[in-house]
Each structure stands twice: as C-alpha cells, then as structure tokens.
JSON list of C-alpha atoms in Angstrom, two decimals:
[
{"chain": "A", "resi": 1, "resn": "LYS", "atom": "CA", "xyz": [-16.65, 5.60, -3.25]},
{"chain": "A", "resi": 2, "resn": "GLN", "atom": "CA", "xyz": [-14.42, 2.69, -4.23]},
{"chain": "A", "resi": 3, "resn": "GLU", "atom": "CA", "xyz": [-14.43, -0.25, -1.81]},
{"chain": "A", "resi": 4, "resn": "VAL", "atom": "CA", "xyz": [-12.14, -3.27, -2.02]},
{"chain": "A", "resi": 5, "resn": "THR", "atom": "CA", "xyz": [-12.95, -6.59, -0.36]},
{"chain": "A", "resi": 6, "resn": "GLN", "atom": "CA", "xyz": [-10.65, -9.57, 0.01]},
{"chain": "A", "resi": 7, "resn": "ILE", "atom": "CA", "xyz": [-11.85, -13.08, 0.71]},
{"chain": "A", "resi": 8, "resn": "PRO", "atom": "CA", "xyz": [-10.90, -15.08, 2.68]},
{"chain": "A", "resi": 9, "resn": "ALA", "atom": "CA", "xyz": [-9.46, -13.02, 5.52]},
{"chain": "A", "resi": 10, "resn": "ALA", "atom": "CA", "xyz": [-7.18, -15.92, 6.43]},
{"chain": "A", "resi": 11, "resn": "LEU", "atom": "CA", "xyz": [-6.17, -19.13, 4.73]},
{"chain": "A", "resi": 12, "resn": "SER", "atom": "CA", "xyz": [-4.07, -22.07, 5.93]},
{"chain": "A", "resi": 13, "resn": "VAL", "atom": "CA", "xyz": [-2.89, -24.70, 3.45]},
{"chain": "A", "resi": 14, "resn": "PRO", "atom": "CA", "xyz": [-0.36, -27.54, 3.35]},
{"chain": "A", "resi": 15, "resn": "GLU", "atom": "CA", "xyz": [2.82, -27.08, 1.38]},
{"chain": "A", "resi": 16, "resn": "GLY", "atom": "CA", "xyz": [2.53, -27.89, -2.32]},
{"chain": "A", "resi": 17, "resn": "GLU", "atom": "CA", "xyz": [-1.12, -26.92, -2.67]},
{"chain": "A", "resi": 18, "resn": "ASN", "atom": "CA", "xyz": [-2.32, -24.56, -5.39]},
{"chain": "A", "resi": 19, "resn": "LEU", "atom": "CA", "xyz": [-4.47, -21.73, -4.01]},
{"chain": "A", "resi": 20, "resn": "VAL", "atom": "CA", "xyz": [-6.54, -18.74, -5.05]},
{"chain": "A", "resi": 21, "resn": "LEU", "atom": "CA", "xyz": [-6.96, -15.43, -3.27]},
{"chain": "A", "resi": 22, "resn": "ASN", "atom": "CA", "xyz": [-9.91, -13.25, -4.19]},
{"chain": "A", "resi": 23, "resn": "CYS", "atom": "CA", "xyz": [-10.33, -9.49, -4.49]},
{"chain": "A", "resi": 24, "resn": "SER", "atom": "CA", "xyz": [-13.47, -7.60, -5.47]},
{"chain": "A", "resi": 25, "resn": "PHE", "atom": "CA", "xyz": [-14.05, -3.89, -6.02]},
{"chain": "A", "resi": 26, "resn": "THR", "atom": "CA", "xyz": [-17.23, -1.87, -6.30]},
{"chain": "A", "resi": 27, "resn": "ASP", "atom": "CA", "xyz": [-16.35, 0.68, -8.99]},
{"chain": "A", "resi": 28, "resn": "SER", "atom": "CA", "xyz": [-15.24, -0.90, -12.26]},
{"chain": "A", "resi": 29, "resn": "ALA", "atom": "CA", "xyz": [-13.75, 2.40, -13.54]},
{"chain": "A", "resi": 30, "resn": "ILE", "atom": "CA", "xyz": [-10.24, 1.47, -12.45]},
{"chain": "A", "resi": 31, "resn": "TYR", "atom": "CA", "xyz": [-6.91, 2.47, -13.92]},
{"chain": "A", "resi": 32, "resn": "ASN", "atom": "CA", "xyz": [-5.05, -0.57, -12.64]},
{"chain": "A", "resi": 33, "resn": "LEU", "atom": "CA", "xyz": [-5.00, -3.20, -9.90]},
{"chain": "A", "resi": 34, "resn": "GLN", "atom": "CA", "xyz": [-1.97, -4.21, -7.89]},
{"chain": "A", "resi": 35, "resn": "TRP", "atom": "CA", "xyz": [-1.24, -7.19, -5.65]},
{"chain": "A", "resi": 36, "resn": "PHE", "atom": "CA", "xyz": [1.19, -6.71, -2.76]},
{"chain": "A", "resi": 37, "resn": "ARG", "atom": "CA", "xyz": [2.80, -8.99, -0.24]},
{"chain": "A", "resi": 38, "resn": "GLN", "atom": "CA", "xyz": [3.44, -7.88, 3.35]},
{"chain": "A", "resi": 39, "resn": "ASP", "atom": "CA", "xyz": [5.58, -9.86, 5.75]},
{"chain": "A", "resi": 40, "resn": "PRO", "atom": "CA", "xyz": [5.03, -9.37, 9.52]},
{"chain": "A", "resi": 41, "resn": "GLY", "atom": "CA", "xyz": [6.48, -6.07, 10.68]},
{"chain": "A", "resi": 42, "resn": "LYS", "atom": "CA", "xyz": [7.60, -5.15, 7.17]},
{"chain": "A", "resi": 43, "resn": "GLY", "atom": "CA", "xyz": [6.55, -2.87, 4.36]},
{"chain": "A", "resi": 44, "resn": "LEU", "atom": "CA", "xyz": [4.67, -3.80, 1.21]},
{"chain": "A", "resi": 45, "resn": "THR", "atom": "CA", "xyz": [6.30, -5.47, -1.78]},
{"chain": "A", "resi": 46, "resn": "SER", "atom": "CA", "xyz": [4.62, -5.23, -5.16]},
{"chain": "A", "resi": 47, "resn": "LEU", "atom": "CA", "xyz": [3.97, -8.62, -6.75]},
{"chain": "A", "resi": 48, "resn": "LEU", "atom": "CA", "xyz": [1.94, -7.92, -9.88]},
{"chain": "A", "resi": 49, "resn": "LEU", "atom": "CA", "xyz": [0.29, -4.94, -11.51]},
{"chain": "A", "resi": 50, "resn": "ILE", "atom": "CA", "xyz": [-2.53, -5.37, -14.04]},
{"chain": "A", "resi": 51, "resn": "GLN", "atom": "CA", "xyz": [-3.57, -2.46, -16.23]},
{"chain": "A", "resi": 52, "resn": "SER", "atom": "CA", "xyz": [-7.31, -2.02, -16.79]},
{"chain": "A", "resi": 53, "resn": "SER", "atom": "CA", "xyz": [-6.87, -3.15, -20.42]},
{"chain": "A", "resi": 54, "resn": "GLN", "atom": "CA", "xyz": [-5.19, -6.41, -19.43]},
{"chain": "A", "resi": 55, "resn": "ARG", "atom": "CA", "xyz": [-6.72, -9.71, -18.38]},
{"chain": "A", "resi": 56, "resn": "GLU", "atom": "CA", "xyz": [-3.82, -11.25, -16.49]},
{"chain": "A", "resi": 57, "resn": "GLN", "atom": "CA", "xyz": [-0.21, -10.99, -15.43]},
{"chain": "A", "resi": 58, "resn": "THR", "atom": "CA", "xyz": [2.22, -13.74, -14.48]},
{"chain": "A", "resi": 59, "resn": "SER", "atom": "CA", "xyz": [5.38, -13.79, -12.45]},
{"chain": "A", "resi": 60, "resn": "GLY", "atom": "CA", "xyz": [6.92, -17.16, -11.63]},
{"chain": "A", "resi": 61, "resn": "ARG", "atom": "CA", "xyz": [4.42, -19.18, -9.62]},
{"chain": "A", "resi": 62, "resn": "LEU", "atom": "CA", "xyz": [2.04, -16.23, -9.37]},
{"chain": "A", "resi": 63, "resn": "ASN", "atom": "CA", "xyz": [-0.76, -15.44, -11.78]},
{"chain": "A", "resi": 64, "resn": "ALA", "atom": "CA", "xyz": [-3.16, -12.56, -11.32]},
{"chain": "A", "resi": 65, "resn": "SER", "atom": "CA", "xyz": [-6.32, -12.15, -13.36]},
{"chain": "A", "resi": 66, "resn": "LEU", "atom": "CA", "xyz": [-8.63, -9.18, -13.76]},
{"chain": "A", "resi": 67, "resn": "ASP", "atom": "CA", "xyz": [-12.29, -9.08, -14.78]},
{"chain": "A", "resi": 68, "resn": "LYS", "atom": "CA", "xyz": [-13.03, -5.38, -14.70]},
{"chain": "A", "resi": 69, "resn": "SER", "atom": "CA", "xyz": [-16.67, -5.67, -15.72]},
{"chain": "A", "resi": 70, "resn": "SER", "atom": "CA", "xyz": [-17.49, -7.91, -12.78]},
{"chain": "A", "resi": 71, "resn": "GLY", "atom": "CA", "xyz": [-15.17, -6.09, -10.38]},
{"chain": "A", "resi": 72, "resn": "ARG", "atom": "CA", "xyz": [-13.02, -9.09, -9.55]},
{"chain": "A", "resi": 73, "resn": "SER", "atom": "CA", "xyz": [-9.40, -10.14, -9.45]},
{"chain": "A", "resi": 74, "resn": "THR", "atom": "CA", "xyz": [-7.79, -13.37, -8.37]},
{"chain": "A", "resi": 75, "resn": "LEU", "atom": "CA", "xyz": [-4.25, -14.18, -7.34]},
{"chain": "A", "resi": 76, "resn": "TYR", "atom": "CA", "xyz": [-3.31, -17.76, -8.09]},
{"chain": "A", "resi": 77, "resn": "ILE", "atom": "CA", "xyz": [-0.29, -19.25, -6.30]},
{"chain": "A", "resi": 78, "resn": "ALA", "atom": "CA", "xyz": [0.98, -22.53, -7.67]},
{"chain": "A", "resi": 79, "resn": "ALA", "atom": "CA", "xyz": [2.80, -25.15, -5.62]},
{"chain": "A", "resi": 80, "resn": "SER", "atom": "CA", "xyz": [2.73, -23.11, -2.43]},
{"chain": "A", "resi": 81, "resn": "GLN", "atom": "CA", "xyz": [5.78, -23.04, -0.15]},
{"chain": "A", "resi": 82, "resn": "PRO", "atom": "CA", "xyz": [6.23, -22.08, 3.53]},
{"chain": "A", "resi": 83, "resn": "GLY", "atom": "CA", "xyz": [8.08, -18.97, 2.31]},
{"chain": "A", "resi": 84, "resn": "ASP", "atom": "CA", "xyz": [4.83, -17.80, 0.71]},
{"chain": "A", "resi": 85, "resn": "SER", "atom": "CA", "xyz": [3.36, -17.24, 4.17]},
{"chain": "A", "resi": 86, "resn": "ALA", "atom": "CA", "xyz": [2.47, -13.56, 4.42]},
{"chain": "A", "resi": 87, "resn": "THR", "atom": "CA", "xyz": [-0.43, -11.16, 4.10]},
{"chain": "A", "resi": 88, "resn": "TYR", "atom": "CA", "xyz": [-1.50, -10.48, 0.53]},
{"chain": "A", "resi": 89, "resn": "LEU", "atom": "CA", "xyz": [-3.08, -7.13, -0.24]},
{"chain": "A", "resi": 90, "resn": "CYS", "atom": "CA", "xyz": [-5.05, -6.06, -3.27]},
{"chain": "A", "resi": 91, "resn": "ALA", "atom": "CA", "xyz": [-5.22, -2.37, -4.23]},
{"chain": "A", "resi": 92, "resn": "VAL", "atom": "CA", "xyz": [-6.97, -0.54, -7.04]},
{"chain": "A", "resi": 93, "resn": "ARG", "atom": "CA", "xyz": [-6.17, 2.80, -8.60]},
{"chain": "A", "resi": 94, "resn": "SER", "atom": "CA", "xyz": [-9.50, 4.22, -9.61]},
{"chain": "A", "resi": 95, "resn": "GLY", "atom": "CA", "xyz": [-10.00, 6.28, -12.72]},
{"chain": "A", "resi": 96, "resn": "GLY", "atom": "CA", "xyz": [-11.87, 8.93, -10.78]},
{"chain": "A", "resi": 97, "resn": "SER", "atom": "CA", "xyz": [-9.13, 9.40, -8.19]},
{"chain": "A", "resi": 98, "resn": "ASN", "atom": "CA", "xyz": [-5.95, 9.33, -10.11]},
{"chain": "A", "resi": 99, "resn": "TYR", "atom": "CA", "xyz": [-3.60, 9.57, -7.19]},
{"chain": "A", "resi": 100, "resn": "LYS", "atom": "CA", "xyz": [-5.09, 7.23, -4.65]},
{"chain": "A", "resi": 101, "resn": "LEU", "atom": "CA", "xyz": [-4.81, 3.51, -4.13]},
{"chain": "A", "resi": 102, "resn": "THR", "atom": "CA", "xyz": [-7.75, 1.88, -2.35]},
{"chain": "A", "resi": 103, "resn": "PHE", "atom": "CA", "xyz": [-6.64, -1.18, -0.42]},
{"chain": "A", "resi": 104, "resn": "GLY", "atom": "CA", "xyz": [-8.42, -4.29, 0.72]},
{"chain": "A", "resi": 105, "resn": "LYS", "atom": "CA", "xyz": [-7.79, -5.52, 4.25]},
{"chain": "A", "resi": 106, "resn": "GLY", "atom": "CA", "xyz": [-5.73, -8.43, 3.04]},
{"chain": "A", "resi": 107, "resn": "THR", "atom": "CA", "xyz": [-5.64, -12.21, 3.20]},
{"chain": "A", "resi": 108, "resn": "LEU", "atom": "CA", "xyz": [-3.32, -13.77, 5.77]},
{"chain": "A", "resi": 109, "resn": "LEU", "atom": "CA", "xyz": [-1.82, -16.87, 4.17]},
{"chain": "A", "resi": 110, "resn": "THR", "atom": "CA", "xyz": [-0.10, -19.60, 6.14]},
{"chain": "A", "resi": 111, "resn": "VAL", "atom": "CA", "xyz": [1.59, -22.45, 4.26]},
{"chain": "A", "resi": 112, "resn": "ASN", "atom": "CA", "xyz": [2.36, -25.35, 6.57]},
{"chain": "A", "resi": 113, "resn": "PRO", "atom": "CA", "xyz": [5.39, -27.60, 5.95]},
{"chain": "B", "resi": 1, "resn": "ASN", "atom": "CA", "xyz": [19.72, 2.58, -5.02]},
{"chain": "B", "resi": 2, "resn": "ALA", "atom": "CA", "xyz": [18.09, 2.46, -1.56]},
{"chain": "B", "resi": 3, "resn": "GLY", "atom": "CA", "xyz": [14.50, 2.80, -2.78]},
{"chain": "B", "resi": 4, "resn": "VAL", "atom": "CA", "xyz": [12.17, 4.35, -0.20]},
{"chain": "B", "resi": 5, "resn": "THR", "atom": "CA", "xyz": [13.61, 4.90, 3.26]},
{"chain": "B", "resi": 6, "resn": "GLN", "atom": "CA", "xyz": [11.80, 5.92, 6.44]},
{"chain": "B", "resi": 7, "resn": "THR", "atom": "CA", "xyz": [13.05, 7.06, 9.82]},
{"chain": "B", "resi": 8, "resn": "PRO", "atom": "CA", "xyz": [12.59, 6.35, 12.62]},
{"chain": "B", "resi": 9, "resn": "LYS", "atom": "CA", "xyz": [11.48, 2.72, 12.61]},
{"chain": "B", "resi": 10, "resn": "PHE", "atom": "CA", "xyz": [9.87, 2.97, 16.03]},
{"chain": "B", "resi": 11, "resn": "GLN", "atom": "CA", "xyz": [8.69, 5.96, 18.07]},
{"chain": "B", "resi": 12, "resn": "VAL", "atom": "CA", "xyz": [6.83, 6.44, 21.33]},
{"chain": "B", "resi": 13, "resn": "LEU", "atom": "CA", "xyz": [5.25, 9.84, 22.00]},
{"chain": "B", "resi": 14, "resn": "LYS", "atom": "CA", "xyz": [3.20, 11.34, 24.77]},
{"chain": "B", "resi": 15, "resn": "THR", "atom": "CA", "xyz": [-0.13, 12.96, 23.99]},
{"chain": "B", "resi": 16, "resn": "GLY", "atom": "CA", "xyz": [0.41, 16.52, 22.78]},
{"chain": "B", "resi": 17, "resn": "GLN", "atom": "CA", "xyz": [3.98, 16.06, 21.59]},
{"chain": "B", "resi": 18, "resn": "SER", "atom": "CA", "xyz": [4.93, 16.84, 18.02]},
{"chain": "B", "resi": 19, "resn": "MET", "atom": "CA", "xyz": [7.28, 15.01, 15.71]},
{"chain": "B", "resi": 20, "resn": "THR", "atom": "CA", "xyz": [8.27, 14.52, 12.09]},
{"chain": "B", "resi": 21, "resn": "LEU", "atom": "CA", "xyz": [8.37, 11.20, 10.27]},
{"chain": "B", "resi": 22, "resn": "GLN", "atom": "CA", "xyz": [10.98, 11.26, 7.56]},
{"chain": "B", "resi": 23, "resn": "CYS", "atom": "CA", "xyz": [10.65, 9.73, 4.10]},
{"chain": "B", "resi": 24, "resn": "ALA", "atom": "CA", "xyz": [13.12, 9.82, 1.24]},
{"chain": "B", "resi": 25, "resn": "GLN", "atom": "CA", "xyz": [13.36, 8.14, -2.15]},
{"chain": "B", "resi": 26, "resn": "ASP", "atom": "CA", "xyz": [16.24, 8.01, -4.63]},
{"chain": "B", "resi": 27, "resn": "MET", "atom": "CA", "xyz": [14.31, 6.93, -7.72]},
{"chain": "B", "resi": 28, "resn": "ASN", "atom": "CA", "xyz": [13.40, 10.45, -8.89]},
{"chain": "B", "resi": 29, "resn": "HIS", "atom": "CA", "xyz": [9.69, 9.68, -8.51]},
{"chain": "B", "resi": 30, "resn": "GLU", "atom": "CA", "xyz": [7.34, 12.62, -8.79]},
{"chain": "B", "resi": 31, "resn": "TYR", "atom": "CA", "xyz": [4.53, 11.05, -6.76]},
{"chain": "B", "resi": 32, "resn": "MET", "atom": "CA", "xyz": [4.93, 10.41, -3.05]},
{"chain": "B", "resi": 33, "resn": "SER", "atom": "CA", "xyz": [2.34, 9.55, -0.45]},
{"chain": "B", "resi": 34, "resn": "TRP", "atom": "CA", "xyz": [1.77, 8.68, 3.19]},
{"chain": "B", "resi": 35, "resn": "TYR", "atom": "CA", "xyz": [-0.52, 5.89, 4.40]},
{"chain": "B", "resi": 36, "resn": "ARG", "atom": "CA", "xyz": [-1.43, 4.67, 7.83]},
{"chain": "B", "resi": 37, "resn": "GLN", "atom": "CA", "xyz": [-2.21, 1.03, 8.52]},
{"chain": "B", "resi": 38, "resn": "ASP", "atom": "CA", "xyz": [-4.49, 0.06, 11.37]},
{"chain": "B", "resi": 39, "resn": "PRO", "atom": "CA", "xyz": [-5.82, -3.39, 12.33]},
{"chain": "B", "resi": 40, "resn": "GLY", "atom": "CA", "xyz": [-9.14, -4.07, 10.62]},
{"chain": "B", "resi": 41, "resn": "MET", "atom": "CA", "xyz": [-8.93, -0.83, 8.62]},
{"chain": "B", "resi": 42, "resn": "GLY", "atom": "CA", "xyz": [-6.44, -1.57, 5.90]},
{"chain": "B", "resi": 43, "resn": "LEU", "atom": "CA", "xyz": [-4.19, 1.18, 4.54]},
{"chain": "B", "resi": 44, "resn": "ARG", "atom": "CA", "xyz": [-5.62, 4.69, 4.30]},
{"chain": "B", "resi": 45, "resn": "LEU", "atom": "CA", "xyz": [-4.14, 7.64, 2.44]},
{"chain": "B", "resi": 46, "resn": "ILE", "atom": "CA", "xyz": [-3.15, 10.62, 4.61]},
{"chain": "B", "resi": 47, "resn": "HIS", "atom": "CA", "xyz": [-1.49, 13.07, 2.18]},
{"chain": "B", "resi": 48, "resn": "TYR", "atom": "CA", "xyz": [0.15, 12.90, -1.19]},
{"chain": "B", "resi": 49, "resn": "SER", "atom": "CA", "xyz": [2.35, 14.99, -3.47]},
{"chain": "B", "resi": 50, "resn": "VAL", "atom": "CA", "xyz": [2.75, 15.04, -7.24]},
{"chain": "B", "resi": 51, "resn": "GLY", "atom": "CA", "xyz": [5.95, 17.06, -7.21]},
{"chain": "B", "resi": 52, "resn": "ALA", "atom": "CA", "xyz": [8.03, 19.56, -5.30]},
{"chain": "B", "resi": 53, "resn": "GLY", "atom": "CA", "xyz": [5.84, 22.31, -3.90]},
{"chain": "B", "resi": 54, "resn": "ILE", "atom": "CA", "xyz": [2.57, 20.45, -4.57]},
{"chain": "B", "resi": 55, "resn": "THR", "atom": "CA", "xyz": [0.70, 18.54, -1.87]},
{"chain": "B", "resi": 56, "resn": "ASP", "atom": "CA", "xyz": [-2.89, 17.49, -1.33]},
{"chain": "B", "resi": 57, "resn": "GLN", "atom": "CA", "xyz": [-5.03, 15.73, 1.25]},
{"chain": "B", "resi": 58, "resn": "GLY", "atom": "CA", "xyz": [-6.00, 12.09, 1.24]},
{"chain": "B", "resi": 59, "resn": "GLU", "atom": "CA", "xyz": [-8.87, 10.54, 3.12]},
{"chain": "B", "resi": 60, "resn": "VAL", "atom": "CA", "xyz": [-7.55, 10.95, 6.70]},
{"chain": "B", "resi": 61, "resn": "PRO", "atom": "CA", "xyz": [-5.50, 14.20, 6.77]},
{"chain": "B", "resi": 62, "resn": "ASN", "atom": "CA", "xyz": [-6.59, 15.66, 10.11]},
{"chain": "B", "resi": 63, "resn": "GLY", "atom": "CA", "xyz": [-3.76, 16.09, 12.60]},
{"chain": "B", "resi": 64, "resn": "TYR", "atom": "CA", "xyz": [-1.02, 15.77, 9.96]},
{"chain": "B", "resi": 65, "resn": "ASN", "atom": "CA", "xyz": [0.94, 18.26, 7.86]},
{"chain": "B", "resi": 66, "resn": "VAL", "atom": "CA", "xyz": [3.21, 17.66, 4.90]},
{"chain": "B", "resi": 67, "resn": "SER", "atom": "CA", "xyz": [5.52, 19.67, 2.69]},
{"chain": "B", "resi": 68, "resn": "ARG", "atom": "CA", "xyz": [7.56, 18.81, -0.38]},
{"chain": "B", "resi": 69, "resn": "SER", "atom": "CA", "xyz": [10.55, 21.08, -0.89]},
{"chain": "B", "resi": 70, "resn": "THR", "atom": "CA", "xyz": [12.56, 18.55, -2.93]},
{"chain": "B", "resi": 71, "resn": "THR", "atom": "CA", "xyz": [11.75, 15.62, -5.20]},
{"chain": "B", "resi": 72, "resn": "GLU", "atom": "CA", "xyz": [13.50, 13.24, -2.80]},
{"chain": "B", "resi": 73, "resn": "ASP", "atom": "CA", "xyz": [11.94, 14.09, 0.58]},
{"chain": "B", "resi": 74, "resn": "PHE", "atom": "CA", "xyz": [8.38, 14.05, 1.86]},
{"chain": "B", "resi": 75, "resn": "PRO", "atom": "CA", "xyz": [8.20, 14.46, 5.66]},
{"chain": "B", "resi": 76, "resn": "LEU", "atom": "CA", "xyz": [5.01, 13.91, 7.65]},
{"chain": "B", "resi": 77, "resn": "ARG", "atom": "CA", "xyz": [4.47, 16.12, 10.70]},
{"chain": "B", "resi": 78, "resn": "LEU", "atom": "CA", "xyz": [2.26, 15.29, 13.64]},
{"chain": "B", "resi": 79, "resn": "LEU", "atom": "CA", "xyz": [1.33, 18.61, 15.17]},
{"chain": "B", "resi": 80, "resn": "SER", "atom": "CA", "xyz": [-0.06, 17.46, 18.54]},
{"chain": "B", "resi": 81, "resn": "ALA", "atom": "CA", "xyz": [-0.01, 13.68, 18.88]},
{"chain": "B", "resi": 82, "resn": "ALA", "atom": "CA", "xyz": [-3.15, 11.87, 20.03]},
{"chain": "B", "resi": 83, "resn": "PRO", "atom": "CA", "xyz": [-3.63, 8.20, 20.99]},
{"chain": "B", "resi": 84, "resn": "SER", "atom": "CA", "xyz": [-5.79, 7.81, 17.87]},
{"chain": "B", "resi": 85, "resn": "GLN", "atom": "CA", "xyz": [-2.64, 8.39, 15.82]},
{"chain": "B", "resi": 86, "resn": "THR", "atom": "CA", "xyz": [-1.07, 5.19, 17.13]},
{"chain": "B", "resi": 87, "resn": "SER", "atom": "CA", "xyz": [-0.48, 3.28, 13.91]},
{"chain": "B", "resi": 88, "resn": "VAL", "atom": "CA", "xyz": [2.05, 2.06, 11.41]},
{"chain": "B", "resi": 89, "resn": "TYR", "atom": "CA", "xyz": [2.92, 4.73, 8.86]},
{"chain": "B", "resi": 90, "resn": "PHE", "atom": "CA", "xyz": [4.10, 3.90, 5.34]},
{"chain": "B", "resi": 91, "resn": "CYS", "atom": "CA", "xyz": [5.57, 6.20, 2.75]},
{"chain": "B", "resi": 92, "resn": "ALA", "atom": "CA", "xyz": [5.29, 5.25, -0.92]},
{"chain": "B", "resi": 93, "resn": "SER", "atom": "CA", "xyz": [6.46, 6.61, -4.26]},
{"chain": "B", "resi": 94, "resn": "ARG", "atom": "CA", "xyz": [5.98, 5.98, -7.95]},
{"chain": "B", "resi": 95, "resn": "PRO", "atom": "CA", "xyz": [6.59, 7.69, -11.29]},
{"chain": "B", "resi": 96, "resn": "LEU", "atom": "CA", "xyz": [3.79, 10.07, -12.23]},
{"chain": "B", "resi": 97, "resn": "ALA", "atom": "CA", "xyz": [3.68, 9.41, -15.97]},
{"chain": "B", "resi": 98, "resn": "GLY", "atom": "CA", "xyz": [3.72, 6.31, -18.07]},
{"chain": "B", "resi": 99, "resn": "GLY", "atom": "CA", "xyz": [0.89, 4.33, -16.51]},
{"chain": "B", "resi": 100, "resn": "ARG", "atom": "CA", "xyz": [2.96, 1.32, -15.50]},
{"chain": "B", "resi": 101, "resn": "ASP", "atom": "CA", "xyz": [3.10, 2.73, -12.04]},
{"chain": "B", "resi": 102, "resn": "THR", "atom": "CA", "xyz": [4.18, 0.15, -9.51]},
{"chain": "B", "resi": 103, "resn": "GLN", "atom": "CA", "xyz": [4.11, 1.70, -6.08]},
{"chain": "B", "resi": 104, "resn": "TYR", "atom": "CA", "xyz": [7.24, 1.32, -3.94]},
{"chain": "B", "resi": 105, "resn": "PHE", "atom": "CA", "xyz": [6.77, 1.30, -0.19]},
{"chain": "B", "resi": 106, "resn": "GLY", "atom": "CA", "xyz": [9.15, 2.08, 2.64]},
{"chain": "B", "resi": 107, "resn": "PRO", "atom": "CA", "xyz": [9.59, -0.28, 5.62]},
{"chain": "B", "resi": 108, "resn": "GLY", "atom": "CA", "xyz": [7.25, 1.70, 7.86]},
{"chain": "B", "resi": 109, "resn": "THR", "atom": "CA", "xyz": [7.38, 3.67, 11.11]},
{"chain": "B", "resi": 110, "resn": "ARG", "atom": "CA", "xyz": [5.62, 2.16, 14.11]},
{"chain": "B", "resi": 111, "resn": "LEU", "atom": "CA", "xyz": [4.25, 4.99, 16.24]},
{"chain": "B", "resi": 112, "resn": "THR", "atom": "CA", "xyz": [2.73, 4.65, 19.69]},
{"chain": "B", "resi": 113, "resn": "VAL", "atom": "CA", "xyz": [1.08, 7.64, 21.37]},
{"chain": "B", "resi": 114, "resn": "LEU", "atom": "CA", "xyz": [0.53, 7.27, 25.10]}
]
C-alpha cells in the first residue's frame, strides 16, 4: 500500500527566504507526482506535475524535483512571499492503482512579512 | 469555463438524514472522483468514475453511493448520515488519456452531521 509522508508538518519563515518542502513515498512504482496548494477553507490548486520519467518541473519561483528510486520529491520555493502562505500537499498516482491519488497530510507554510 | 463546481458549500444534517452532494465539470473530463478531507488524515478517495455509467469504490466507500449518468455530473449520496461523516468533501476531475493528467478540484462542501 502506497504511503506518502510530508516533512515538516509546519514551517514558518521570514519573507524573502528560500525554502524546501519534502515529500516521500513508499512504493517507487509511481505514474506521476503532483504538488498542490490549499488555502484555508478552499479547494486544491495544482502547482506542478512531474511524470515518473522526469526529474524536475519548474513554474515561476517553484521548482519540484523527483527521485523515484529513493521515493522522494522536493518542492523548492524561491524568495518566499506572504502570499505563499498555505498548505502544500504532495500526491502520487501509483502505477498499481491507476485511478487513485495518494495524498500526504501536507505542510502548513507561513511566510511572515 | 467554470471548471469543477460543487453545491452546497456548507450543510448541516442530523444523524439518519440523507442528502446528495452535487458535482459538475465543464471540461469534458472522463475521470471524476470524490475525496473526503479530515484533520490528521489527509485526503481519502471515496468513489470514482472513468466515464458515464462506470463507477468504482475507493478506499472509504461505506455509507456513500454514486452514479454517473452524464459526463458532466457526478453526485455523491449519503444514505443515512452519521457523525463520522462530518468532513470536507472534494470533487475532482481529469482527462483519462494522455498521461499529463493534472487533477482539477472543486471548492469543497463542508458537511457537519449532528
């Protein structure tokens, strides 16, 4: 059974700092990995999707990497801003369960002005 | 293009009542799914559908029914609400083929069962 773990559970940083969020998964037979952002009381917004054959994806100040063999992904946020404050969720689509995303519990990020 | 819409946004039920959570998408996505989000548990898959007339169970299906009569709509029915079903419910959709399958989520329905 696929399990996804996100560390840390919460992170507070000053504005302008570069930061890394971590995601690990137990079954390396994944189809893809997706990072989402969730604002309080809102739905999930997709940030980046990495196919199993890819090593990284970039969008603006966000960079996500994937090391499938070690079961790890990182989300790098450059020059953080107060507007980046949210919960960040990692989810994997496993090769053995083609229709299911397995989610981590998220990292609550607070960027202080 | 409204994306994925859900109604209602908030609902309070008494134990034993039934209700239907509505979900609709206008992106012609074959795949639709329902998740529930609980504190400390993350998001868990309830039911999913890969097209009209085809549904299947996720990891926490008990107490819920679904049907898919059209590509656009995927309602979730609570047959006899229980306090354990207090949660935030999210509907999601994505294309079935192609592989570059970003999931699109609705804004959620916050359900309280008393």
